[in-house]
Each structure stands twice: as structure tokens, then as C-alpha cells.
Amino acid sequence: MLTILFDGIAYGMLLFILACGLAVTLGLMNFVNLAHGAFAMAGGYITVVLMGWYGVPFLLCLPIAFVSVALIGAVLERTLYRRLYDASHLDQVLFSIGLVFMSIAAVDYVMGSRQQIILLPDVLRGRFDLFGAEIGVYRLFIILVCAALTVALQLALTRTCFGSRLRAAVDDGRVARGLGIPVGLVFSTTFAVGSGIAGLGGAMGGEILGLDPSFPLKFMIYFLVVVTVGGTSSITGPFLAALILGIADVAGKYYMPEFGAFTIYAVTVAILLVRPHGLLTREAGR
């Protein structure tokens, strides 16, 4: 049970890092970006190319994937996404779904449809015993990195001047501009950071989740479930939701393998019946 709990926490942490960019764009910027998984896939394939073609160490690939995908996100935000900030959610959904299929076709053409393999360094392989639980070294690494990112992101959004500017820009962009806040730059930076975190999650999750051109579609529902169950008014809600769903998914597949992924959807429905607006969202919240 301890081993399953630990693996579930690691899986939940990974789900949160993959989904927190969507939580930021949907919850704080009110933009429905269903192409979020494409940015995660980009981070995974950047890692595959750097390691397989150029021999770059895995640990060095992680910050490169973050920065590279953040730059891609900044360019797309400036050229495409910005035009749809004031559009309806239906237009945003159709636009981002189109980007998903374009990214799948492009990756399939360039890299092929086979599943990619990310070879971990020796220092991150293997397992060790802790209080009777078999702890995977790489899963412990994921937990530590994701926990540090979660704390840093929460502090940045709640305790910094940038976080205050972002909330002001979302609440009333016209008043924020009148106060001298560069709303466009704030949104671009937020979108780029969210995309970069997704890219980092894709780079770290390729070894566990698998990586192929269908990645954005395969895990889109997981990102939406994390954000929906956690609520969109804070980062803490999706974090708790990712942990609950990650543990439930791992435990369900271990104890009831014949049901597959049914457990995570059953838990989702049960939580939403009790908290229809999310775990930590007020009814009056957005």
C-alpha cells in the first residue's frame, strides 16, 4: 500500500505539472486552451531529439525543454492566441483543437508514429526500500521537482508584484492599462511560463506516460479533469485534485485492473457531485 501511495503521489504530481499551465490560462486568463497537451508533447520530443541526436544529458534537457517550449508559447501567443482573448469559448475550443490536430500531423510527419523512448541516466534508475515501501528513484525525483515548482508558482501568483498585476489585468484590463500595467506583456509572460511548465512536464513524463504523436489527445481529458475537479480560482485546487486522482488511478489499476481507467472517472464524478464548482472554488467564483 505504501508503494502504491508513493507511485500515486508521483503520478499526481506529474499530472499537476502537465495541467497547471491549463489551470493558469483557463482560471486566470479565462482562455480555453485545449492545445495545452501539444506544448507538453513538444517538450518531450525536444528531449528525445537532444538526447538521441546530440547526446545531451537528460538533466540538462529539462531546462532546455522548459525554455524552448516557453519561447514557442510566447511566439504563438503573440501571433495567434492574442487574437482570440475576447472571442467566445467555442471559438477558443475550435481554434485550439485545430492546433492539436496540426501538431499531431506535424510530429507524425517529422518523427514518425512510433513511441519514443527516453533513457534515464543511471543515477535516476532503480528502486530502494523505505519503511517497507519500494521507492522508485525517478518517481522520487519527480515528486521533489514538482513540489518545488508548485511552491514557486503559488508564491509567484500570490506574493509577487507580477501576480498582483496578472490578477488586475484579468479582472479589468482597461483599468489595469490606465494604471500603467502592461497587460499584453503580462499575458504573454503568463502564457509562456505556462507553456514552458507543460513542456517540462512532457520532458519528465515521457518515460512514464509514453510519448507518441497522439499524446495531446490521449491526455487531454486528464488535464481537463484535473482543472475541473480542482477548480479554476487557484493553483491549490488543481494540485489537490491531481494528487487525489493520481492516487486513485494507480490504486484502481493495481487492485482492479479489469476496470482500467474507470476509477479516475468514478472519483471525478463523486467529487463533482459534492463540489460541483471544484474542490476549492466558491460558487460565485469564475
XYZ file of N, CA and C in Angstrom:
858
model
N 0.817 -1.204 0.000
C 0.000 0.000 0.000
C 0.855 1.260 0.000
N 1.965 1.237 0.746
C 2.855 2.401 0.764
C 3.475 2.639 -0.614
N 3.831 1.556 -1.282
C 4.400 1.689 -2.620
C 3.382 2.277 -3.583
N 2.145 1.801 -3.525
C 1.088 2.324 -4.392
C 0.815 3.787 -4.080
N 0.803 4.134 -2.789
C 0.591 5.524 -2.386
C 1.697 6.421 -2.935
N 2.936 5.958 -2.824
C 4.058 6.762 -3.316
C 3.985 6.934 -4.832
N 3.730 5.843 -5.558
C 3.622 5.929 -7.017
C 2.444 6.806 -7.427
N 1.349 6.745 -6.654
C 0.195 7.586 -6.958
C 0.500 9.063 -6.744
N 1.261 9.377 -5.699
C 1.655 10.773 -5.465
C 2.544 11.264 -6.598
N 3.492 10.433 -7.020
C 4.367 10.815 -8.122
C 3.564 11.047 -9.401
N 2.616 10.159 -9.680
C 1.782 10.307 -10.868
C 0.916 11.556 -10.772
N 0.364 11.803 -9.577
C -0.438 13.000 -9.387
C 0.371 14.274 -9.547
N 1.587 14.285 -9.013
C 2.465 15.441 -9.180
C 2.733 15.706 -10.657
N 2.984 14.647 -11.394
C 3.248 14.788 -12.823
C 2.016 15.317 -13.553
N 0.830 14.812 -13.191
C -0.394 15.313 -13.796
C -0.575 16.796 -13.512
N -0.245 17.215 -12.294
C -0.411 18.632 -11.960
C 0.520 19.507 -12.790
N 1.784 19.109 -12.906
C 2.719 19.910 -13.689
C 2.273 19.984 -15.145
N 1.743 18.881 -15.656
C 1.250 18.885 -17.027
C 0.001 19.754 -17.181
N -0.828 19.822 -16.129
C -2.114 20.513 -16.249
C -2.106 21.919 -15.672
N -1.075 22.294 -14.915
C -1.148 23.586 -14.222
C -1.113 24.755 -15.202
N -0.466 24.577 -16.366
C -0.499 25.630 -17.372
C -1.911 25.878 -17.858
N -2.690 24.798 -18.045
C -4.094 24.957 -18.416
C -4.881 25.605 -17.286
N -4.543 25.262 -16.039
C -5.214 25.885 -14.899
C -4.966 27.393 -14.882
N -3.755 27.810 -15.256
C -3.424 29.234 -15.272
C -4.164 29.944 -16.403
N -4.082 29.385 -17.625
C -4.713 30.069 -18.763
C -6.238 30.052 -18.654
N -6.812 28.954 -18.153
C -8.257 28.875 -18.033
C -8.762 29.608 -16.803
N -8.083 29.430 -15.683
C -8.558 30.022 -14.444
C -8.231 31.489 -14.295
N -7.022 31.901 -14.694
C -6.606 33.282 -14.508
C -6.801 34.134 -15.756
N -6.586 33.545 -16.934
C -6.716 34.313 -18.173
C -8.046 34.064 -18.875
N -8.837 33.102 -18.369
C -10.158 32.798 -18.932
C -10.070 32.410 -20.405
N -9.021 31.667 -20.754
C -8.843 31.210 -22.135
C -8.822 29.686 -22.132
N -9.686 29.075 -22.949
C -9.787 27.622 -23.012
C -8.779 27.117 -24.046
N -7.631 26.693 -23.571
C -6.558 26.250 -24.466
C -6.467 24.727 -24.441
N -7.227 24.080 -25.299
C -7.189 22.619 -25.343
C -5.943 22.099 -26.038
N -5.154 22.995 -26.622
C -3.887 22.583 -27.236
C -2.760 22.526 -26.230
N -3.102 22.585 -24.949
C -2.066 22.577 -23.920
C -1.205 21.323 -24.000
N -1.817 20.180 -24.327
C -1.052 18.945 -24.438
C -0.028 18.972 -25.553
N -0.261 19.806 -26.575
C 0.711 19.914 -27.669
C 2.016 20.526 -27.176
N 1.941 21.457 -26.229
C 3.154 22.043 -25.658
C 3.898 21.011 -24.818
N 3.143 20.172 -24.087
C 3.793 19.100 -23.337
C 4.473 18.119 -24.281
N 3.809 17.781 -25.372
C 4.411 16.881 -26.356
C 5.676 17.494 -26.952
N 5.654 18.798 -27.189
C 6.837 19.464 -27.733
C 8.028 19.326 -26.793
N 7.793 19.478 -25.486
C 8.879 19.304 -24.525
C 9.431 17.901 -24.534
N 8.548 16.909 -24.665
C 9.008 15.525 -24.728
C 9.846 15.247 -25.965
N 9.413 15.739 -27.115
C 10.153 15.469 -28.345
C 11.455 16.270 -28.411
N 11.475 17.450 -27.827
C 12.738 18.194 -27.746
C 13.752 17.398 -26.935
N 13.292 16.788 -25.839
C 14.182 15.953 -25.028
C 14.670 14.744 -25.811
N 13.772 14.099 -26.560
C 14.156 12.937 -27.366
C 15.210 13.319 -28.398
N 15.009 14.436 -29.076
C 15.954 14.859 -30.111
C 17.302 15.231 -29.497
N 17.284 15.975 -28.406
C 18.542 16.399 -27.784
C 19.337 15.203 -27.275
N 18.663 14.241 -26.662
C 19.355 13.083 -26.114
C 19.784 12.105 -27.211
N 18.882 11.836 -28.149
C 19.156 10.822 -29.155
C 20.055 11.274 -30.277
N 19.931 12.535 -30.678
C 20.689 13.031 -31.828
C 21.969 13.758 -31.428
N 21.944 14.416 -30.285
C 23.087 15.256 -29.912
C 23.761 14.818 -28.613
N 23.236 13.796 -27.951
C 23.878 13.279 -26.753
C 23.829 14.195 -25.551
N 22.835 15.078 -25.482
C 22.719 15.993 -24.346
C 22.226 15.213 -23.128
N 22.828 15.391 -21.961
C 22.371 14.669 -20.758
C 20.927 14.988 -20.418
N 20.245 14.015 -19.841
C 18.824 14.169 -19.545
C 18.558 15.358 -18.627
N 19.337 15.502 -17.570
C 19.096 16.581 -16.618
C 19.278 17.956 -17.254
N 20.140 18.063 -18.249
C 20.315 19.330 -18.962
C 19.178 19.554 -19.951
N 18.579 18.479 -20.434
C 17.462 18.603 -21.378
C 16.237 19.233 -20.723
N 16.068 19.049 -19.427
C 14.864 19.544 -18.754
C 14.756 21.073 -18.808
N 15.788 21.838 -18.390
C 15.654 23.294 -18.519
C 15.617 23.759 -19.964
N 16.305 23.045 -20.858
C 16.240 23.416 -22.274
C 14.830 23.238 -22.810
N 14.165 22.134 -22.425
C 12.787 21.908 -22.853
C 11.869 22.993 -22.313
N 12.063 23.382 -21.067
C 11.239 24.444 -20.476
C 11.392 25.744 -21.255
N 12.618 26.174 -21.477
C 12.873 27.447 -22.153
C 12.393 27.396 -23.605
N 12.666 26.291 -24.295
C 12.291 26.177 -25.702
C 10.777 26.245 -25.883
N 10.043 25.497 -25.076
C 8.585 25.490 -25.201
C 8.003 26.824 -24.738
N 8.620 27.456 -23.739
C 8.160 28.779 -23.322
C 8.311 29.788 -24.461
N 9.403 29.715 -25.206
C 9.585 30.602 -26.356
C 8.558 30.315 -27.445
N 8.298 29.026 -27.687
C 7.266 28.659 -28.663
C 5.914 29.210 -28.232
N 5.608 29.068 -26.940
C 4.347 29.593 -26.431
C 4.252 31.096 -26.560
N 5.358 31.809 -26.295
C 5.353 33.266 -26.419
C 5.099 33.699 -27.859
N 5.733 33.013 -28.813
C 5.537 33.352 -30.233
C 4.094 33.096 -30.656
N 3.540 31.928 -30.270
C 2.161 31.616 -30.646
C 1.168 32.548 -29.964
N 1.471 32.954 -28.739
C 0.578 33.877 -28.045
C 0.544 35.218 -28.761
N 1.703 35.679 -29.193
C 1.782 36.965 -29.890
C 1.108 36.922 -31.253
N 1.239 35.827 -31.960
C 0.776 35.757 -33.348
C -0.638 35.192 -33.498
N -1.044 34.262 -32.608
C -2.323 33.580 -32.792
C -3.272 33.756 -31.609
N -2.830 33.372 -30.427
C -3.738 33.316 -29.288
C -4.295 34.688 -28.916
N -3.478 35.716 -29.039
C -3.907 37.038 -28.616
C -5.162 37.503 -29.358
N -5.334 37.066 -30.578
C -6.481 37.482 -31.376
C -7.790 36.909 -30.845
N -7.716 35.880 -29.989
C -8.925 35.206 -29.532
C -9.215 35.410 -28.054
N -8.512 36.336 -27.409
C -8.765 36.560 -25.988
C -10.200 37.018 -25.732
N -10.742 37.809 -26.624
C -12.099 38.322 -26.439
C -13.139 37.504 -27.192
N -12.726 36.416 -27.811
C -13.669 35.571 -28.550
C -14.446 34.678 -27.587
N -15.470 34.038 -28.109
C -16.262 33.130 -27.278
C -15.448 31.873 -26.969
N -15.865 31.153 -25.930
C -15.173 29.924 -25.572
C -15.274 28.882 -26.673
N -16.369 28.890 -27.419
C -16.495 27.944 -28.530
C -15.429 28.206 -29.584
N -15.205 29.474 -29.910
C -14.150 29.805 -30.873
C -12.780 29.394 -30.361
N -12.548 29.597 -29.073
C -11.266 29.202 -28.489
C -11.074 27.690 -28.530
N -12.139 26.949 -28.249
C -12.060 25.489 -28.288
C -11.777 25.002 -29.702
N -12.505 25.522 -30.681
C -12.305 25.095 -32.065
C -10.904 25.443 -32.549
N -10.422 26.616 -32.203
C -9.081 27.030 -32.606
C -8.013 26.125 -31.997
N -8.110 25.884 -30.691
C -7.079 25.078 -30.025
C -7.149 23.610 -30.446
N -8.354 23.098 -30.705
C -8.468 21.731 -31.213
C -7.811 21.623 -32.585
N -7.980 22.648 -33.410
C -7.299 22.658 -34.703
C -5.787 22.609 -34.552
N -5.257 23.348 -33.564
C -3.815 23.312 -33.312
C -3.369 21.924 -32.866
N -4.211 21.230 -32.103
C -3.871 19.876 -31.662
C -3.672 18.961 -32.860
N -4.622 18.959 -33.776
C -4.523 18.070 -34.932
C -3.371 18.467 -35.856
N -3.093 19.758 -35.958
C -1.950 20.204 -36.753
C -0.641 19.730 -36.128
N -0.539 19.828 -34.803
C 0.693 19.394 -34.127
C 0.873 17.883 -34.243
N -0.221 17.127 -34.137
C -0.130 15.677 -34.282
C 0.362 15.306 -35.680
N -0.221 15.946 -36.696
C 0.186 15.648 -38.069
C 1.639 16.035 -38.312
N 2.078 17.176 -37.773
C 3.451 17.631 -37.989
C 4.452 16.688 -37.318
N 4.174 16.294 -36.068
C 5.086 15.400 -35.358
C 5.124 14.027 -36.020
N 3.970 13.549 -36.455
C 3.919 12.254 -37.125
C 4.721 12.277 -38.434
N 4.690 13.395 -39.142
C 5.426 13.514 -40.403
C 6.931 13.576 -40.158
N 7.343 14.328 -39.129
C 8.774 14.544 -38.889
C 9.405 13.389 -38.127
N 8.723 12.912 -37.064
C 9.317 11.929 -36.156
C 8.769 10.517 -36.341
N 7.679 10.373 -37.078
C 7.072 9.060 -37.231
C 6.068 8.775 -36.136
N 5.306 7.717 -36.305
C 4.223 7.404 -35.372
C 4.631 6.467 -34.242
N 5.852 5.974 -34.261
C 6.263 5.027 -33.222
C 6.454 5.745 -31.889
N 6.325 4.974 -30.813
C 6.509 5.543 -29.486
C 7.987 5.771 -29.214
N 8.292 6.937 -28.671
C 9.672 7.307 -28.395
C 10.087 6.815 -27.013
N 11.359 6.513 -26.884
C 11.909 6.012 -25.622
C 12.921 7.025 -25.083
N 12.749 7.406 -23.833
C 13.686 8.308 -23.160
C 14.475 7.490 -22.149
N 15.760 7.370 -22.359
C 16.629 6.592 -21.472
C 17.094 7.474 -20.319
N 16.745 7.062 -19.125
C 17.128 7.829 -17.937
C 18.587 7.577 -17.598
N 19.258 8.553 -16.994
C 20.627 8.305 -16.518
C 20.630 7.301 -15.382
N 21.765 6.681 -15.170
C 21.872 5.635 -14.144
C 21.495 6.133 -12.756
N 21.778 7.408 -12.478
C 21.529 7.935 -11.141
C 20.033 7.992 -10.834
N 19.180 8.010 -11.854
C 17.741 8.105 -11.650
C 17.025 6.764 -11.823
N 17.776 5.716 -12.051
C 17.164 4.403 -12.227
C 17.132 3.628 -10.909
N 16.359 2.570 -10.923
C 16.336 1.667 -9.777
C 15.348 2.080 -8.701
N 15.286 1.249 -7.664
C 14.390 1.466 -6.538
C 15.139 1.183 -5.238
N 14.623 1.710 -4.144
C 15.205 1.416 -2.844
C 14.078 1.236 -1.836
N 14.392 0.583 -0.733
C 13.390 0.263 0.278
C 13.361 1.355 1.339
N 12.145 1.828 1.656
C 11.968 2.841 2.687
C 10.731 2.478 3.506
N 10.945 2.060 4.764
C 9.854 1.670 5.657
C 8.961 0.603 5.018
N 9.592 -0.313 4.303
C 8.849 -1.402 3.687
C 8.251 -1.090 2.341
N 8.400 0.144 1.856
C 7.866 0.536 0.551
C 8.992 0.563 -0.470
N 8.678 0.086 -1.673
C 9.630 0.134 -2.770
C 9.524 1.501 -3.460
N 10.546 2.333 -3.271
C 10.518 3.699 -3.767
C 11.341 3.786 -5.046
N 10.725 4.217 -6.121
C 11.448 4.426 -7.360
C 12.235 5.722 -7.313
N 13.494 5.680 -7.700
C 14.348 6.868 -7.632
C 13.804 7.965 -8.539
N 13.401 7.588 -9.752
C 12.917 8.610 -10.688
C 11.599 9.216 -10.223
N 10.744 8.408 -9.615
C 9.488 8.950 -9.106
C 9.729 9.882 -7.924
N 10.714 9.577 -7.095
C 11.092 10.498 -6.028
C 11.616 11.804 -6.611
N 12.397 11.712 -7.670
C 12.899 12.904 -8.352
C 11.744 13.747 -8.877
N 10.743 13.101 -9.468
C 9.576 13.817 -9.990
C 8.842 14.538 -8.865
N 8.665 13.853 -7.732
C 7.959 14.464 -6.606
C 8.699 15.703 -6.117
N 10.010 15.611 -5.963
C 10.787 16.754 -5.458
C 10.749 17.932 -6.420
N 10.944 17.661 -7.710
C 10.938 18.741 -8.698
C 9.560 19.381 -8.788
N 8.523 18.563 -8.851
C 7.170 19.093 -8.984
C 6.738 19.853 -7.734
N 7.141 19.382 -6.575
C 6.814 20.099 -5.340
C 7.473 21.475 -5.317
N 8.733 21.538 -5.728
C 9.433 22.827 -5.771
C 8.766 23.779 -6.767
N 8.374 23.257 -7.936
C 7.704 24.096 -8.926
C 6.347 24.579 -8.428
N 5.636 23.723 -7.723
C 4.327 24.095 -7.207
C 4.438 25.231 -6.202
N 5.379 25.117 -5.282
C 5.582 26.177 -4.282
C 6.001 27.471 -4.959
N 6.922 27.382 -5.918
C 7.384 28.584 -6.611
C 6.250 29.252 -7.385
N 5.420 28.451 -8.033
C 4.309 29.007 -8.811
C 3.276 29.656 -7.904
N 2.963 29.012 -6.793
C 1.981 29.571 -5.867
C 2.482 30.892 -5.279
N 3.751 30.929 -4.903
C 4.311 32.173 -4.364
C 4.338 33.273 -5.414
N 4.659 32.905 -6.661
C 4.712 33.903 -7.726
C 3.342 34.513 -7.994
N 2.291 33.726 -7.876
C 0.948 34.217 -8.180
C 0.324 34.979 -7.015
N 0.747 34.693 -5.789
C 0.088 35.283 -4.625
C 0.939 36.284 -3.854
N 2.260 36.222 -4.003
C 3.121 37.046 -3.158
C 4.017 38.006 -3.938
N 3.843 38.122 -5.229
C 4.730 38.971 -6.022
C 3.938 40.074 -6.710
N 4.649 41.089 -7.148
C 4.030 42.186 -7.894
C 3.454 41.681 -9.217
N 4.156 40.736 -9.845
C 3.661 40.211 -11.109
C 2.317 39.514 -10.923
N 2.177 38.732 -9.855
C 0.912 38.065 -9.598
C -0.213 39.058 -9.390
N 0.057 40.155 -8.686
C -0.962 41.187 -8.489
C -1.344 41.836 -9.812
N -0.345 42.082 -10.656
C -0.634 42.671 -11.966
C -1.459 41.726 -12.833
N -1.160 40.456 -12.752
C -1.912 39.483 -13.539
C -3.366 39.447 -13.091
N -3.611 39.400 -11.806
C -4.993 39.371 -11.317
C -5.733 40.648 -11.695
N -5.037 41.786 -11.632
C -5.670 43.052 -12.018
C -5.987 43.069 -13.508
N -5.073 42.555 -14.326
C -5.286 42.527 -15.772
C -6.460 41.632 -16.139
N -6.635 40.539 -15.407
C -7.741 39.624 -15.686
C -9.066 40.230 -15.227
N -9.079 40.849 -14.050
C -10.320 41.391 -13.507
C -10.850 42.542 -14.355
N -9.984 43.463 -14.753
C -10.417 44.604 -15.574
C -9.211 45.124 -16.338
N -9.061 44.661 -17.578
C -7.897 45.038 -18.373
C -7.823 46.521 -18.660
N -8.967 47.171 -18.872
C -8.949 48.601 -19.200
C -8.451 49.433 -18.025
N -8.938 49.120 -16.823
C -8.469 49.847 -15.642
C -6.998 49.557 -15.392
N -6.582 48.300 -15.609
C -5.178 47.951 -15.411
C -4.275 48.736 -16.363
N -4.705 48.878 -17.607
C -3.918 49.675 -18.553
C -3.859 51.132 -18.116
N -4.974 51.632 -17.578
C -4.988 53.001 -17.088
C -4.042 53.226 -15.925
N -3.782 52.175 -15.162
C -2.850 52.265 -14.042
C -1.406 52.037 -14.458
N -1.186 51.834 -15.761
C 0.176 51.665 -16.261
C 0.667 50.241 -16.303
N -0.219 49.268 -16.105
C 0.184 47.864 -16.154
C 0.247 47.402 -17.607
N 1.368 46.869 -18.053
C 1.470 46.374 -19.438
C 0.721 45.039 -19.587
N -0.579 45.110 -19.827
C -1.430 43.923 -19.835
C -0.962 42.907 -20.873
N -0.610 43.398 -22.068
C -0.161 42.484 -23.110
C 1.078 41.709 -22.705
N 2.039 42.397 -22.101
C 3.263 41.742 -21.666
C 2.992 40.761 -20.531
N 2.100 41.120 -19.617
C 1.752 40.225 -18.511
C 1.130 38.943 -19.037
N 0.192 39.060 -19.985
C -0.436 37.873 -20.555
C 0.564 37.029 -21.332
N 1.433 37.678 -22.088
C 2.436 36.927 -22.851
C 3.355 36.146 -21.934
N 3.816 36.792 -20.868
C 4.703 36.125 -19.921
C 4.003 34.958 -19.238
N 2.749 35.185 -18.825
C 1.991 34.117 -18.166
C 1.797 32.929 -19.097
N 1.419 33.200 -20.332
C 1.193 32.117 -21.291
C 2.497 31.382 -21.581
N 3.591 32.124 -21.709
C 4.880 31.489 -21.987
C 5.321 30.604 -20.835
N 5.168 31.073 -19.606
C 5.571 30.270 -18.447
C 4.697 29.025 -18.340
N 3.386 29.179 -18.541
C 2.505 28.020 -18.503
C 2.860 27.001 -19.567
N 3.200 27.468 -20.764
C 3.608 26.558 -21.837
C 4.926 25.883 -21.497
N 5.860 26.646 -20.924
C 7.148 26.074 -20.548
C 7.016 25.000 -19.490
N 6.140 25.216 -18.514
C 5.924 24.196 -17.484
C 5.328 22.936 -18.105
N 4.412 23.118 -19.059
C 3.862 21.955 -19.763
C 4.971 21.212 -20.504
N 5.869 21.961 -21.161
C 6.989 21.327 -21.846
C 7.892 20.566 -20.894
N 8.123 21.142 -19.717
C 8.919 20.446 -18.705
C 8.222 19.173 -18.255
N 6.898 19.252 -18.059
C 6.149 18.054 -17.687
C 6.210 16.981 -18.755
N 6.154 17.388 -20.028
C 6.268 16.418 -21.110
C 7.632 15.767 -21.156
N 8.676 16.561 -20.868
C 10.029 16.004 -20.849
C 10.208 15.021 -19.707
N 9.633 15.331 -18.547
C 9.772 14.450 -17.392
C 8.833 13.252 -17.477
N 7.677 13.431 -18.125
C 6.687 12.375 -18.139
C 6.801 11.407 -19.290
N 7.697 11.670 -20.238
C 7.817 10.792 -21.387
C 8.165 9.366 -21.011
N 8.990 9.193 -19.981
C 9.414 7.860 -19.585
C 8.289 7.088 -18.896
N 7.367 7.787 -18.234
C 6.282 7.140 -17.501
C 5.015 7.034 -18.339
N 4.651 8.111 -19.003
C 3.388 8.163 -19.734
C 3.502 7.641 -21.155
N 4.717 7.612 -21.686
C 4.875 7.262 -23.091
C 4.764 8.509 -23.956
N 5.406 8.480 -25.103
C 5.435 9.655 -25.967
C 5.268 9.227 -27.415
N 4.192 9.679 -28.021
C 3.941 9.453 -29.444
C 3.086 10.609 -29.948
N 2.833 10.694 -31.252
C 2.098 11.860 -31.774
C 0.689 12.036 -31.221
N 0.089 10.984 -30.685
C -1.269 11.097 -30.151
C -1.299 11.612 -28.711
N -0.163 11.984 -28.159
C -0.072 12.418 -26.760
C -1.076 13.524 -26.411
N -1.214 14.598 -27.218
C -2.145 15.677 -26.825
C -3.586 15.209 -26.689
N -4.033 14.318 -27.575
C -5.398 13.818 -27.489
C -5.555 12.795 -26.370
N -4.524 11.973 -26.192
C -4.596 10.893 -25.206
C -4.754 11.424 -23.791
N -4.085 12.536 -23.484
C -4.097 13.041 -22.111
C -4.889 14.340 -21.960
N -5.575 14.778 -23.013
C -6.377 15.993 -22.910
C -7.442 15.869 -21.832
N -8.107 14.710 -21.772
C -9.173 14.531 -20.794
C -8.620 14.566 -19.378
N -7.392 14.066 -19.170
C -6.792 14.103 -17.832
C -6.537 15.547 -17.400
N -6.035 16.381 -18.320
C -5.801 17.788 -17.981
C -7.111 18.477 -17.607
N -8.152 18.221 -18.386
C -9.443 18.848 -18.116
C -10.031 18.362 -16.795
N -9.864 17.078 -16.507
C -10.390 16.530 -15.255
C -9.699 17.171 -14.057
N -8.379 17.320 -14.119
C -7.633 17.927 -13.003
C -8.115 19.351 -12.758
N -8.253 20.132 -13.830
C -8.664 21.524 -13.684
C -10.120 21.621 -13.235
N -10.984 20.762 -13.771
C -12.405 20.800 -13.410
C -12.624 20.397 -11.956
N -11.977 19.322 -11.531
C -12.148 18.860 -10.153
C -11.520 19.839 -9.167
N -10.369 20.392 -9.510
C -9.692 21.296 -8.588
C -10.298 22.678 -8.532
N -10.965 23.097 -9.618
C -11.460 24.463 -9.678
C -10.449 25.369 -10.346
N -10.910 26.487 -10.862
C -10.048 27.375 -11.644
C -9.713 28.680 -10.933
N -10.052 28.801 -9.649
C -9.813 30.063 -8.957
C -8.454 30.106 -8.264
N -7.723 28.994 -8.240
C -6.419 28.969 -7.576
C -5.602 27.826 -8.138
N -4.346 27.770 -7.714
C -3.464 26.673 -8.091
C -3.592 25.515 -7.100
N -3.960 25.824 -5.872
C -4.050 24.799 -4.838
C -5.099 23.749 -5.171
N -6.240 24.172 -5.721
C -7.298 23.233 -6.060
C -6.863 22.181 -7.061
N -6.335 22.572 -8.231
C -5.832 21.566 -9.177
C -4.722 20.699 -8.604
N -3.898 21.256 -7.711
C -2.837 20.456 -7.089
C -3.434 19.328 -6.249
N -4.407 19.662 -5.400
C -5.052 18.632 -4.586
C -5.801 17.631 -5.459
N -6.464 18.139 -6.499
C -7.198 17.246 -7.397
C -6.256 16.279 -8.098
N -5.093 16.761 -8.542
C -4.135 15.894 -9.227
C -3.629 14.799 -8.293
N -3.367 15.143 -7.025
C -2.917 14.138 -6.070
C -3.998 13.079 -5.832
N -5.241 13.521 -5.613
C -6.337 12.574 -5.366
C -6.549 11.661 -6.563
N -6.579 12.260 -7.759
C -6.841 11.478 -8.961
C -5.667 10.571 -9.299
N -4.448 11.036 -9.051
C -3.275 10.205 -9.317
C -3.250 8.970 -8.426
N -3.505 9.153 -7.131
C -3.530 8.015 -6.208
C -4.673 7.076 -6.554
N -5.850 7.641 -6.871
C -6.999 6.809 -7.218
C -6.741 6.010 -8.485
N -6.100 6.624 -9.461
C -5.843 5.935 -10.728
C -4.860 4.790 -10.541
N -3.764 5.044 -9.828
C -2.763 4.000 -9.606
C -3.342 2.868 -8.766
N -4.049 3.212 -7.691
C -4.632 2.180 -6.835
C -5.700 1.378 -7.584
N -6.516 2.066 -8.368
C -7.558 1.368 -9.110
C -6.990 0.405 -10.130
N -5.953 0.819 -10.846
C -5.355 -0.068 -11.848
C -4.613 -1.232 -11.206
N -4.170 -1.058 -9.953
C -3.473 -2.147 -9.259
C -4.458 -3.152 -8.674
N -5.469 -2.647 -7.957
C -6.394 -3.545 -7.265
C -7.509 -4.040 -8.180
N -7.887 -3.215 -9.180
C -8.967 -3.609 -10.096
C -8.536 -3.384 -11.535
N -7.545 -4.120 -11.994
C -7.017 -3.872 -13.341
C -8.036 -4.087 -14.447
N -9.059 -4.885 -14.169
C -10.053 -5.143 -15.214
C -10.901 -3.912 -15.521
N -10.933 -2.955 -14.600
C -11.692 -1.730 -14.832
C -10.871 -0.649 -15.516
N -9.566 -0.828 -15.649
C -8.720 0.132 -16.350
C -8.767 1.504 -15.712
N -9.088 2.509 -16.528
C -9.101 3.901 -16.060
C -10.461 4.312 -15.488
N -11.349 3.341 -15.251
C -12.683 3.684 -14.755
C -12.615 4.389 -13.407
N -11.650 4.013 -12.567
C -11.592 4.540 -11.200
C -11.462 6.054 -11.185
N -10.612 6.603 -12.045
C -10.371 8.040 -12.008
C -11.636 8.809 -12.399
N -12.434 8.249 -13.299
C -13.670 8.922 -13.691
C -14.735 8.775 -12.611
N -14.754 7.637 -11.925
C -15.694 7.451 -10.824
C -15.401 8.449 -9.700
N -14.119 8.631 -9.378
C -13.738 9.602 -8.345
C -14.094 11.016 -8.795
N -13.875 11.309 -10.078
C -14.215 12.629 -10.609
C -15.698 12.923 -10.447
N -16.547 11.983 -10.836
C -17.994 12.172 -10.713
C -18.400 12.335 -9.257
N -17.823 11.526 -8.361
C -18.173 11.600 -6.941
C -17.816 12.968 -6.361
N -16.632 13.489 -6.710
C -16.218 14.795 -6.182
C -17.112 15.905 -6.726
N -17.418 15.848 -8.024
C -18.218 16.912 -8.630
C -19.667 16.875 -8.148
N -20.157 15.704 -7.726
C -21.493 15.655 -7.144
C -21.540 16.408 -5.819
N -20.431 16.346 -5.068
C -20.372 17.031 -3.774
C -19.927 18.475 -3.936
N -18.926 18.691 -4.805
C -18.386 20.029 -5.043
C -18.471 20.325 -6.539
N -19.644 20.707 -7.044
C -19.810 20.881 -8.490
C -18.961 21.991 -9.085
N -18.500 22.942 -8.270
C -17.667 24.032 -8.770
C -16.181 23.774 -8.549
N -15.825 22.585 -8.078
C -14.428 22.273 -7.821
C -14.128 22.246 -6.334
N -12.992 21.663 -6.003
C -12.647 21.472 -4.599
C -12.530 22.778 -3.837
N -11.823 23.745 -4.420
C -11.535 24.980 -3.695
C -12.070 26.204 -4.428
N -13.223 26.085 -5.079
C -13.822 27.199 -5.799
C -15.137 27.564 -5.154
N -15.287 28.847 -4.904
C -16.559 29.315 -4.384
C -17.610 29.317 -5.483
N -18.876 29.206 -5.109
C -19.934 29.163 -6.103
C -19.989 30.440 -6.915
N -19.589 31.519 -6.326
C -19.615 32.775 -7.057
C -18.365 32.964 -7.888
N -17.392 32.054 -7.719
C -16.147 32.190 -8.456
C -16.339 31.871 -9.908
N -15.325 32.291 -10.705
C -15.377 32.058 -12.146
C -15.029 30.614 -12.433
